[in-house]
Tab-separated table of C-alpha atoms in Angstrom:
chain	number	residue	atom	x	y	z
A	177	MET	CA	102.559	108.262	8.934
A	178	LYS	CA	99.429	109.165	6.981
A	179	THR	CA	97.819	112.586	6.548
A	180	PRO	CA	94.480	113.244	8.260
A	181	GLU	CA	92.789	113.082	4.835
A	182	GLU	CA	94.376	109.679	4.013
A	183	ARG	CA	93.265	108.329	7.298
A	184	LEU	CA	89.707	109.432	6.817
A	185	ASN	CA	89.677	107.958	3.326
A	186	HIS	CA	91.045	104.708	4.699
A	187	PHE	CA	88.413	104.636	7.416
A	188	ASN	CA	85.613	105.335	4.930
A	189	ALA	CA	86.929	102.656	2.555
A	190	CYS	CA	86.840	100.153	5.424
A	191	ILE	CA	83.249	100.962	6.230
A	192	GLU	CA	82.337	100.804	2.563
A	193	SER	CA	83.886	97.365	1.985
A	194	GLU	CA	82.659	95.817	5.308
A	195	VAL	CA	86.121	95.706	6.896
A	196	LYS	CA	85.591	95.933	10.645
A	197	ILE	CA	87.119	98.887	12.610
A	198	GLU	CA	89.425	97.684	15.345
A	199	PRO	CA	90.442	99.402	18.536
A	200	LYS	CA	93.898	100.697	17.441
A	201	ASP	CA	92.573	101.875	14.084
A	202	TRP	CA	92.081	105.568	13.418
A	203	MET	CA	88.473	106.634	13.539
A	204	PRO	CA	86.621	109.953	13.485
A	205	ASP	CA	86.039	111.384	16.992
A	206	GLU	CA	82.320	111.402	16.402
A	207	TYR	CA	82.380	107.612	15.502
A	208	ARG	CA	84.280	106.939	18.683
A	209	LYS	CA	81.870	109.003	20.764
A	210	THR	CA	78.785	107.411	19.177
A	211	MET	CA	80.207	103.940	19.664
A	212	ILE	CA	81.020	104.659	23.376
A	213	ARG	CA	77.525	105.985	23.881
A	214	GLN	CA	75.823	103.061	22.354
A	215	LEU	CA	78.117	100.433	23.879
A	216	SER	CA	77.889	101.811	27.450
A	217	GLN	CA	74.100	102.262	27.130
A	218	HIS	CA	73.845	98.650	26.021
A	219	ALA	CA	76.116	97.425	28.827
A	220	HIS	CA	74.208	99.373	31.487
A	221	SER	CA	70.967	97.955	30.099
A	222	GLU	CA	72.171	94.379	30.573
A	223	VAL	CA	73.282	95.074	34.181
A	224	ILE	CA	70.295	97.058	35.282
A	225	GLY	CA	68.072	94.369	33.614
A	226	MET	CA	69.259	92.004	36.309
A	227	GLN	CA	67.171	93.872	38.832
A	228	PRO	CA	63.573	93.199	37.738
A	229	GLU	CA	64.412	89.460	37.487
A	230	GLY	CA	66.481	89.330	40.639
A	231	ASN	CA	63.318	90.388	42.397
A	232	TRP	CA	61.818	86.838	41.681
A	233	VAL	CA	64.765	84.578	42.509
A	234	LEU	CA	63.592	83.925	46.021
A	235	ARG	CA	59.973	83.515	44.891
A	236	ALA	CA	60.348	81.311	41.908
A	237	PRO	CA	57.697	78.574	41.869
A	238	SER	CA	60.058	75.575	41.720
A	239	LEU	CA	63.715	74.699	42.134
A	240	ARG	CA	63.882	74.231	38.401
A	241	ALA	CA	62.519	77.647	37.737
A	242	LYS	CA	64.911	79.158	40.264
A	243	LYS	CA	67.984	77.564	38.753
A	244	ILE	CA	66.955	78.746	35.256
A	245	LEU	CA	66.308	82.266	36.470
A	246	LEU	CA	69.643	82.406	38.177
A	247	ALA	CA	71.428	81.185	35.089
A	248	LYS	CA	69.682	83.800	33.024
A	249	ILE	CA	70.585	86.640	35.374
A	250	GLN	CA	74.161	85.460	35.377
A	251	ASP	CA	74.144	85.625	31.603
A	252	GLU	CA	72.824	89.203	31.657
A	253	GLY	CA	75.710	90.145	33.989
A	254	GLY	CA	78.107	88.480	31.637
A	255	HIS	CA	76.664	90.278	28.628
A	256	GLY	CA	77.136	93.545	30.482
A	257	LEU	CA	80.752	92.641	31.078
A	258	TYR	CA	81.420	91.722	27.392
A	259	LEU	CA	80.034	95.132	26.396
A	260	TYR	CA	81.826	97.126	29.026
A	261	SER	CA	85.085	95.411	27.773
A	262	ALA	CA	84.227	96.363	24.171
A	263	ALA	CA	83.640	99.945	25.248
A	264	GLU	CA	86.848	100.114	27.161
A	265	THR	CA	88.799	99.362	23.945
A	266	LEU	CA	87.720	102.871	22.837
A	267	GLY	CA	89.498	104.547	25.701
A	268	ILE	CA	86.827	105.031	28.240
A	269	SER	CA	87.424	103.405	31.638
A	270	ARG	CA	84.867	101.234	33.419
A	271	ASP	CA	84.826	103.751	36.327
A	272	GLU	CA	83.918	106.572	34.023
A	273	MET	CA	81.082	104.545	32.542
A	274	ILE	CA	79.689	103.697	35.985
A	275	GLU	CA	80.095	107.322	37.092
A	276	GLN	CA	78.154	108.378	33.992
A	277	LEU	CA	75.372	105.859	34.829
A	278	HIS	CA	75.138	107.137	38.311
A	279	SER	CA	75.115	110.819	37.331
A	280	GLY	CA	72.417	110.133	34.756
A	281	LYS	CA	74.655	111.206	31.861
A	282	ALA	CA	74.517	107.661	30.457
A	283	LYS	CA	71.181	105.977	29.784
A	284	TYR	CA	70.004	102.456	29.904
A	285	SER	CA	67.065	100.836	28.171
A	286	SER	CA	63.780	102.374	29.405
A	287	ILE	CA	62.161	98.933	29.599
A	288	PHE	CA	63.843	98.148	32.921
A	289	ASN	CA	62.081	101.008	34.574
A	290	TYR	CA	58.971	98.933	34.655
A	291	PRO	CA	58.232	96.634	37.627
A	292	ALA	CA	58.093	92.831	37.506
A	293	LEU	CA	54.855	92.428	39.413
A	294	THR	CA	53.987	88.758	39.146
A	295	TRP	CA	55.669	85.471	38.005
A	296	ALA	CA	54.106	85.932	34.666
A	297	ASP	CA	56.186	89.028	34.243
A	298	ILE	CA	59.313	86.863	34.272
A	299	GLY	CA	57.814	84.945	31.387
A	300	ALA	CA	56.827	88.208	29.566
A	301	ILE	CA	60.337	89.687	30.143
A	302	GLY	CA	62.070	86.599	28.719
A	303	TRP	CA	59.757	86.252	25.740
A	304	LEU	CA	59.055	89.817	24.845
A	305	VAL	CA	61.907	91.902	26.268
A	306	ASP	CA	64.678	89.401	25.346
A	307	GLY	CA	62.800	88.667	22.151
A	308	ALA	CA	62.977	92.322	21.177
A	309	ALA	CA	66.594	92.572	22.241
A	310	ILE	CA	67.457	89.525	20.062
A	311	VAL	CA	65.961	91.112	16.987
A	312	ASN	CA	68.112	94.193	17.565
A	313	GLN	CA	71.207	92.215	18.571
A	314	ILE	CA	71.099	89.889	15.492
A	315	SER	CA	71.153	92.966	13.309
A	316	LEU	CA	74.066	94.431	15.419
A	317	GLN	CA	76.182	91.332	14.808
A	318	ARG	CA	77.009	93.053	11.530
A	319	THR	CA	77.875	96.431	13.214
A	320	SER	CA	81.107	98.053	11.904
A	321	TYR	CA	83.062	98.014	15.144
A	322	GLY	CA	84.921	94.728	15.602
A	323	PRO	CA	84.762	94.260	19.410
A	324	TYR	CA	81.056	95.198	19.423
A	325	SER	CA	80.268	92.813	16.640
A	326	ARG	CA	82.048	89.951	18.319
A	327	ALA	CA	80.318	90.649	21.644
A	328	MET	CA	77.011	90.569	19.771
A	329	VAL	CA	77.789	87.164	18.220
A	330	ARG	CA	78.535	85.715	21.618
A	331	ILE	CA	75.488	87.321	23.194
A	332	CYS	CA	73.057	86.133	20.527
A	333	LYS	CA	74.156	82.529	21.073
A	334	GLU	CA	73.207	82.858	24.695
A	335	GLU	CA	70.006	84.887	24.322
A	336	SER	CA	67.882	82.384	22.556
A	337	PHE	CA	67.654	80.251	25.763
A	338	HIS	CA	66.312	83.384	27.482
A	339	GLN	CA	63.488	83.890	25.082
A	340	ARG	CA	62.498	80.187	25.073
A	341	GLN	CA	62.407	79.971	28.864
A	342	GLY	CA	60.104	83.039	28.912
A	343	TYR	CA	57.775	81.619	26.330
A	344	GLU	CA	57.725	78.326	28.297
A	345	ILE	CA	56.547	80.160	31.365
A	346	MET	CA	53.843	81.884	29.352
A	347	THR	CA	52.764	78.620	27.785
A	348	THR	CA	52.558	76.868	31.096
A	349	MET	CA	50.480	79.569	32.527
A	350	MET	CA	48.139	79.641	29.531
A	351	ASN	CA	47.580	75.896	30.072
A	352	GLY	CA	46.862	76.452	33.714
A	353	THR	CA	43.913	77.721	35.816
A	354	ALA	CA	41.755	80.715	34.997
A	355	GLU	CA	43.782	82.824	37.457
A	356	GLN	CA	47.029	81.782	35.878
A	357	LYS	CA	45.732	82.646	32.372
A	358	GLU	CA	44.588	85.974	33.614
A	359	MET	CA	47.935	86.639	35.153
A	360	ALA	CA	49.764	85.802	31.840
A	361	GLN	CA	47.358	88.081	29.864
A	362	ASP	CA	47.886	90.836	32.376
A	363	ALA	CA	51.685	90.526	31.961
A	364	MET	CA	51.253	90.686	28.197
A	365	ASN	CA	49.128	93.786	28.493
A	366	ARG	CA	51.706	95.570	30.533
A	367	TRP	CA	54.824	94.507	28.609
A	368	TRP	CA	53.676	94.645	25.017
A	369	TRP	CA	53.851	98.358	24.415
A	370	PRO	CA	57.061	98.992	26.426
A	371	SER	CA	58.681	96.144	24.399
A	372	LEU	CA	57.814	97.863	21.145
A	373	MET	CA	59.264	101.097	22.488
A	374	MET	CA	62.609	99.313	23.070
A	375	PHE	CA	63.508	99.802	19.383
A	376	GLY	CA	63.636	103.580	20.031
A	377	PRO	CA	61.752	106.513	18.496
A	378	PRO	CA	60.395	106.256	14.891
A	379	ASP	CA	62.871	106.726	12.116
A	380	ASN	CA	61.819	110.248	11.294
A	381	GLU	CA	62.400	111.385	14.877
A	382	SER	CA	65.441	109.373	15.799
A	383	ALA	CA	68.362	111.838	16.407
A	384	HIS	CA	71.187	109.352	15.758
A	385	THR	CA	69.873	107.003	13.097
A	386	LYS	CA	71.145	108.568	9.948
A	387	GLN	CA	74.797	108.994	10.861
A	388	SER	CA	74.814	105.609	12.629
A	389	MET	CA	73.487	103.936	9.518
A	390	GLN	CA	76.077	105.603	7.341
A	391	TRP	CA	78.840	104.371	9.591
A	392	LYS	CA	77.166	100.944	9.735
A	393	ILE	CA	77.095	101.168	13.536
A	394	LYS	CA	73.403	100.443	13.126
A	395	ARG	CA	72.567	98.162	10.143
A	396	GLU	CA	68.731	98.537	10.193
A	397	SER	CA	66.416	101.360	11.335
A	398	ASN	CA	64.322	101.376	14.486
A	399	ASP	CA	60.996	100.954	12.578
A	400	VAL	CA	62.351	98.035	10.381
A	401	LEU	CA	63.428	96.119	13.498
A	402	ARG	CA	60.319	96.912	15.368
A	403	GLN	CA	58.121	95.555	12.601
A	404	ARG	CA	60.158	92.380	12.375
A	405	PHE	CA	59.632	91.854	16.052
A	406	ILE	CA	55.912	92.486	15.793
A	407	ASP	CA	55.458	90.011	12.930
A	408	LYS	CA	57.300	87.265	14.786
A	409	THR	CA	55.726	87.842	18.112
A	410	VAL	CA	52.000	88.302	17.314
A	411	ASP	CA	51.749	84.754	15.937
A	412	GLN	CA	53.588	83.336	19.040
A	413	ALA	CA	51.028	85.152	21.226
A	414	HIS	CA	47.994	83.792	19.268
A	415	PHE	CA	49.501	80.312	19.351
A	416	ILE	CA	49.127	80.038	23.128
A	417	GLY	CA	45.911	82.043	23.287
A	418	LEU	CA	47.216	85.421	24.354
A	419	THR	CA	45.547	88.573	23.054
A	420	VAL	CA	47.707	91.360	21.797
A	421	PRO	CA	46.512	94.505	23.687
A	422	ASP	CA	45.823	96.504	20.552
A	423	LYS	CA	42.208	96.400	19.396
A	424	ASN	CA	42.965	98.116	16.050
A	425	MET	CA	45.821	95.944	15.042
A	426	LYS	CA	45.244	94.364	11.642
A	427	PHE	CA	47.123	92.068	9.291
A	428	ASN	CA	47.878	93.575	5.916
A	429	GLU	CA	47.519	90.829	3.351
A	430	SER	CA	49.514	92.622	0.645
A	431	THR	CA	52.582	93.322	2.843
A	432	GLN	CA	52.128	90.275	5.021
A	433	GLN	CA	52.714	92.468	8.042
A	434	TYR	CA	50.750	93.454	11.152
A	435	GLU	CA	49.830	97.067	11.330
A	436	ILE	CA	49.645	98.349	14.895
A	437	SER	CA	47.983	101.447	16.506
A	438	PRO	CA	50.218	104.479	17.118
A	439	ILE	CA	52.661	104.034	20.015
A	440	ASP	CA	52.314	106.319	22.931
A	441	TRP	CA	55.666	108.156	22.577
A	442	GLU	CA	54.751	110.521	25.369
A	443	GLU	CA	55.049	107.593	27.818
A	444	PHE	CA	58.425	106.705	26.288
A	445	LYS	CA	59.704	110.238	26.725
A	446	GLN	CA	58.490	110.306	30.341
A	447	VAL	CA	60.199	107.036	31.258
A	448	ILE	CA	63.386	107.957	29.434
A	449	SER	CA	63.589	111.302	31.305
A	450	GLY	CA	63.309	109.635	34.630
A	451	ASN	CA	59.612	109.504	35.389
A	452	GLY	CA	59.040	105.763	34.881
A	453	PRO	CA	57.641	103.652	37.694
A	454	CYS	CA	61.101	102.303	38.824
A	455	ASN	CA	63.779	104.728	37.571
A	456	HIS	CA	64.767	105.992	41.028
A	457	LYS	CA	64.720	102.473	42.492
A	458	ARG	CA	66.886	100.943	39.730
A	459	LEU	CA	69.528	103.631	39.878
A	460	SER	CA	69.654	103.996	43.663
A	461	HIS	CA	70.001	100.255	44.062
A	462	HIS	CA	72.924	100.180	41.623
A	463	ILE	CA	74.635	103.031	43.458
A	464	LYS	CA	74.110	101.496	46.806
A	465	VAL	CA	75.508	98.092	45.829
A	466	HIS	CA	78.455	99.694	44.030
A	467	LYS	CA	79.331	101.622	47.216
A	468	GLN	CA	78.933	98.489	49.347
A	469	GLY	CA	81.454	96.641	47.098
A	470	LYS	CA	84.082	99.348	47.401
A	471	TRP	CA	85.883	97.718	50.412
A	472	VAL	CA	86.001	94.417	48.530
A	473	ARG	CA	87.770	95.921	45.472
A	474	GLU	CA	90.206	97.733	47.874
A	475	ALA	CA	90.865	94.563	49.821
A	476	ALA	CA	91.493	92.564	46.665
A	477	LEU	CA	93.992	95.168	45.383
A	478	ALA	CA	95.774	95.295	48.763
A	479	PHE	CA	95.994	91.524	48.885
A	480	SER	CA	97.470	91.473	45.369
A	481	LYS	CA	100.114	94.101	46.302
A	482	ASN	CA	101.074	92.134	49.410
A	483	GLN	CA	101.388	88.990	47.310
A	484	GLN	CA	103.787	90.758	44.914
A	485	LYS	CA	105.787	92.177	47.841
A	486	ASN	CA	106.096	88.728	49.414
A	487	LYS	CA	107.246	87.266	46.166
A	488	ALA	CA	109.882	90.038	45.856
A	489	THR	CA	111.188	89.299	49.311
A	490	LEU	CA	111.366	85.645	48.575
A	491	PHE	CA	113.586	86.241	45.548
A	492	THR	CA	115.924	88.648	47.338
A	493	ASN	CA	116.479	86.345	50.222
B	702	MET	CA	90.055	107.886	37.529
B	703	SER	CA	89.893	108.048	41.281
B	704	THR	CA	92.741	106.251	42.948
B	705	THR	CA	90.822	105.019	45.910
B	706	ASP	CA	88.135	103.172	43.974
B	707	ASN	CA	88.682	101.482	40.755
B	708	GLN	CA	87.583	98.405	38.768
B	709	LEU	CA	90.823	96.511	39.130
B	710	PRO	CA	93.499	95.913	36.345
B	711	LEU	CA	92.410	94.792	32.861
B	712	TRP	CA	93.324	91.329	31.590
B	713	GLU	CA	92.952	89.780	28.136
B	714	VAL	CA	91.502	86.200	28.039
B	715	PHE	CA	92.567	83.485	25.651
B	716	ILE	CA	90.630	80.214	25.560
B	717	GLN	CA	91.548	76.780	24.251
B	718	SER	CA	88.352	75.038	23.262
B	719	LYS	CA	89.784	71.546	22.582
B	720	SER	CA	92.959	69.737	23.227
B	721	GLY	CA	95.477	70.409	20.472
B	722	THR	CA	93.843	73.607	19.239
B	723	PRO	CA	95.405	77.042	19.781
B	724	HIS	CA	94.271	79.473	22.466
B	725	LYS	CA	92.048	82.118	20.955
B	726	HIS	CA	91.331	85.575	22.151
B	727	ALA	CA	87.840	85.693	23.798
B	728	GLY	CA	87.715	89.173	25.372
B	729	SER	CA	88.825	90.871	28.564
B	730	ILE	CA	87.997	91.011	32.226
B	731	HIS	CA	89.044	92.921	35.439
B	732	ALA	CA	90.817	91.235	38.291
B	733	SER	CA	93.298	92.105	41.033
B	734	ASP	CA	95.512	89.040	40.530
B	735	LYS	CA	96.106	85.942	38.383
B	736	ASN	CA	93.824	83.637	40.333
B	737	MET	CA	90.952	86.049	40.228
B	738	ALA	CA	91.630	86.727	36.573
B	739	LEU	CA	91.362	83.018	35.800
B	740	GLU	CA	88.146	82.542	37.796
B	741	ASN	CA	86.476	85.651	36.368
B	742	ALA	CA	87.475	84.532	32.797
B	743	ARG	CA	85.954	81.080	33.535
B	744	ASP	CA	82.697	82.609	34.810
B	745	ILE	CA	82.362	85.125	32.029
B	746	TYR	CA	83.602	83.282	28.948
B	747	THR	CA	83.015	79.556	29.574
B	748	ARG	CA	79.559	79.149	31.094
B	749	ARG	CA	78.615	76.636	28.481
B	750	GLY	CA	81.642	74.414	28.133
B	751	GLU	CA	83.446	76.654	25.593
B	752	GLY	CA	86.856	75.965	27.050
B	753	ARG	CA	89.222	73.383	28.528
B	754	ASN	CA	92.128	75.730	29.262
B	755	ILE	CA	92.474	79.505	29.816
B	756	TRP	CA	95.344	81.939	29.549
B	757	VAL	CA	95.114	85.391	31.125
B	758	VAL	CA	97.620	88.220	30.570
B	759	LEU	CA	97.634	91.847	31.772
B	760	SER	CA	96.400	93.938	28.853
B	761	ASP	CA	99.168	96.505	29.222
B	762	GLN	CA	101.704	93.679	28.663
B	763	ILE	CA	100.592	93.075	25.094
B	764	ALA	CA	102.337	94.790	22.216
B	765	ALA	CA	100.467	95.015	18.895
B	766	SER	CA	101.284	96.108	15.396
B	767	LYS	CA	99.218	98.860	13.819
B	768	THR	CA	96.572	98.032	11.296
B	769	GLU	CA	97.104	101.284	9.488
B	770	ASP	CA	100.722	100.316	8.945
B	771	GLU	CA	99.658	96.856	7.652
B	772	ALA	CA	101.052	97.274	4.121
B	773	GLU	CA	104.510	98.509	5.193
B	774	PHE	CA	104.736	96.174	8.143
B	775	PHE	CA	104.090	92.986	6.236
B	776	ASP	CA	105.841	94.136	3.087
B	777	PRO	CA	108.982	91.986	3.561
B	778	ALA	CA	107.005	88.807	2.761
B	779	ASP	CA	105.397	90.215	-0.358
B	780	ASP	CA	108.186	89.445	-2.893
B	781	LYS	CA	109.231	85.996	-1.662
B	782	VAL	CA	106.992	83.642	-3.651
B	783	TYR	CA	109.784	81.047	-3.483
B	784	ARG	CA	108.666	80.402	0.157
B	785	HIS	CA	105.634	78.567	-1.224
B	786	PRO	CA	105.929	74.961	-2.557
B	787	SER	CA	103.867	75.909	-5.682
B	788	PHE	CA	106.769	78.068	-6.840
B	789	TYR	CA	108.828	74.962	-7.741
B	790	LYS	CA	108.630	72.857	-10.903
B	791	VAL	CA	108.726	69.098	-10.272
B	792	PRO	CA	109.273	66.859	-13.271
B	793	ASP	CA	106.233	64.831	-14.406
B	794	GLY	CA	106.192	61.364	-12.919
B	795	VAL	CA	107.896	62.195	-9.679
B	796	LYS	CA	105.767	60.886	-6.774
B	797	ASN	CA	105.389	61.506	-3.069
B	798	MET	CA	106.669	65.045	-3.096
C-alpha cells in the first residue's frame, strides 16, 4: 500500500511522462470528476446529435443519400456508446448519466440546439460541425485518460467519412441551380458561427482550461483549435464558391492565418443556458424515447432471467 | 440506480480481426444476455469489417491486477535473466541453434 502522497506523486509522474491513466489507477477526485463531466458531455453530444440529422432520413433526395445518412447517424450512436463506456470505467453508471442529461445537470454541445432546416444543412453539419469535432477529437487522441484516448482514436477513424460526405453535398449543391446554390450559402451562413462556438469560450474566459491542460485532459486550448479549424475550412469554402459570412475576415500574411470578427458569445451563453431554438425539443424527445424504451429493457431482462432459470432446471433434472 | 429501470449488465468485448491473431479488447457494451451482447458488440465495434470473431464476457467476471502494484507484482521475473536465450554462451562455429 502506498501513502496518499506517494500515490499523488505517482499520478503526477505518469501525467508528466505521457503514461496514460487507466481505470483502476489512483487519481485525484477532481481529475475523476472533470473526466466524467467531459466524457458524459461528449457522449450526450453524439447521441443528441443524431436528432437534427434523423429529421432528414425520410426526406433524403436519393436512396444513396439516405443510406449514407443512416450509416452516419448509426456511427454517431456508436460514438456515444464508446464514450459512455469510457465514462463508466470511472464509476458513474449509464443510468446516472442519462438522469443527469434529463435533469439538465449534464450538458451537450450547444450546436445541436440549432435546427436542420434544409437538405443543405445536412451538408453543412457534416462538413462544418463534424469538421470542427474532428479538429477537437484529433487533439483529444492524446488525452491522458486511457479509455478516452482509445475511444477518440476509434472515433477519428470513422469521422473523416462524415466530413467528406457533408462536403460532397455542399459541392453538389454549389454545382447545381441558382436555388440550390442559394440554399447551400444559406446553410453556410447559419452554421458557420455556431461551428466556431463549438470549441468553447475564449481561453481567457474558459473555466476549466487551465487545470485540464495541466492534467493533459485537454492538449490544446479552445482558441488554438478554433483557429486551426478556421484556417482549414475557409479555403474549402472558397474552393466551391461559398462565402464565409464574415465581411471583416482577413488573411494575415505574416501569421498565415485568417483573422475573424469577434464571436457573439452572448448567443453562445443563451443557447448553453437553454434558450437556443431547439433545446426543449432535443431534450424532451430524448426523455420521451427513453421512457418508451423502458418496457423493452424490462422484457429483455425478464427473458434473460427466465433463460437462466430454465437452464438451471435442465441441469437439476 | 433504480431497480425497475436500468441499462442492462455490462460486458467486455474482445475482437479477433484476422484468423490466427489473438482476440483484443475493443471496449464494452450493455446487454441482457449472451446473444444480445454478441449482436450489440458486432453493431458497435465492427461496422467496417474490423472483426471475424467476437468474445463477450460479463465485466464483473474479470479479475485484474493493479497497476499501482506493478513493480511488486511482476517482481518475481526481474532476476531471472537465464530465462532468455541471450543469457547463454554458445561456442563459435555452432550452427542452427
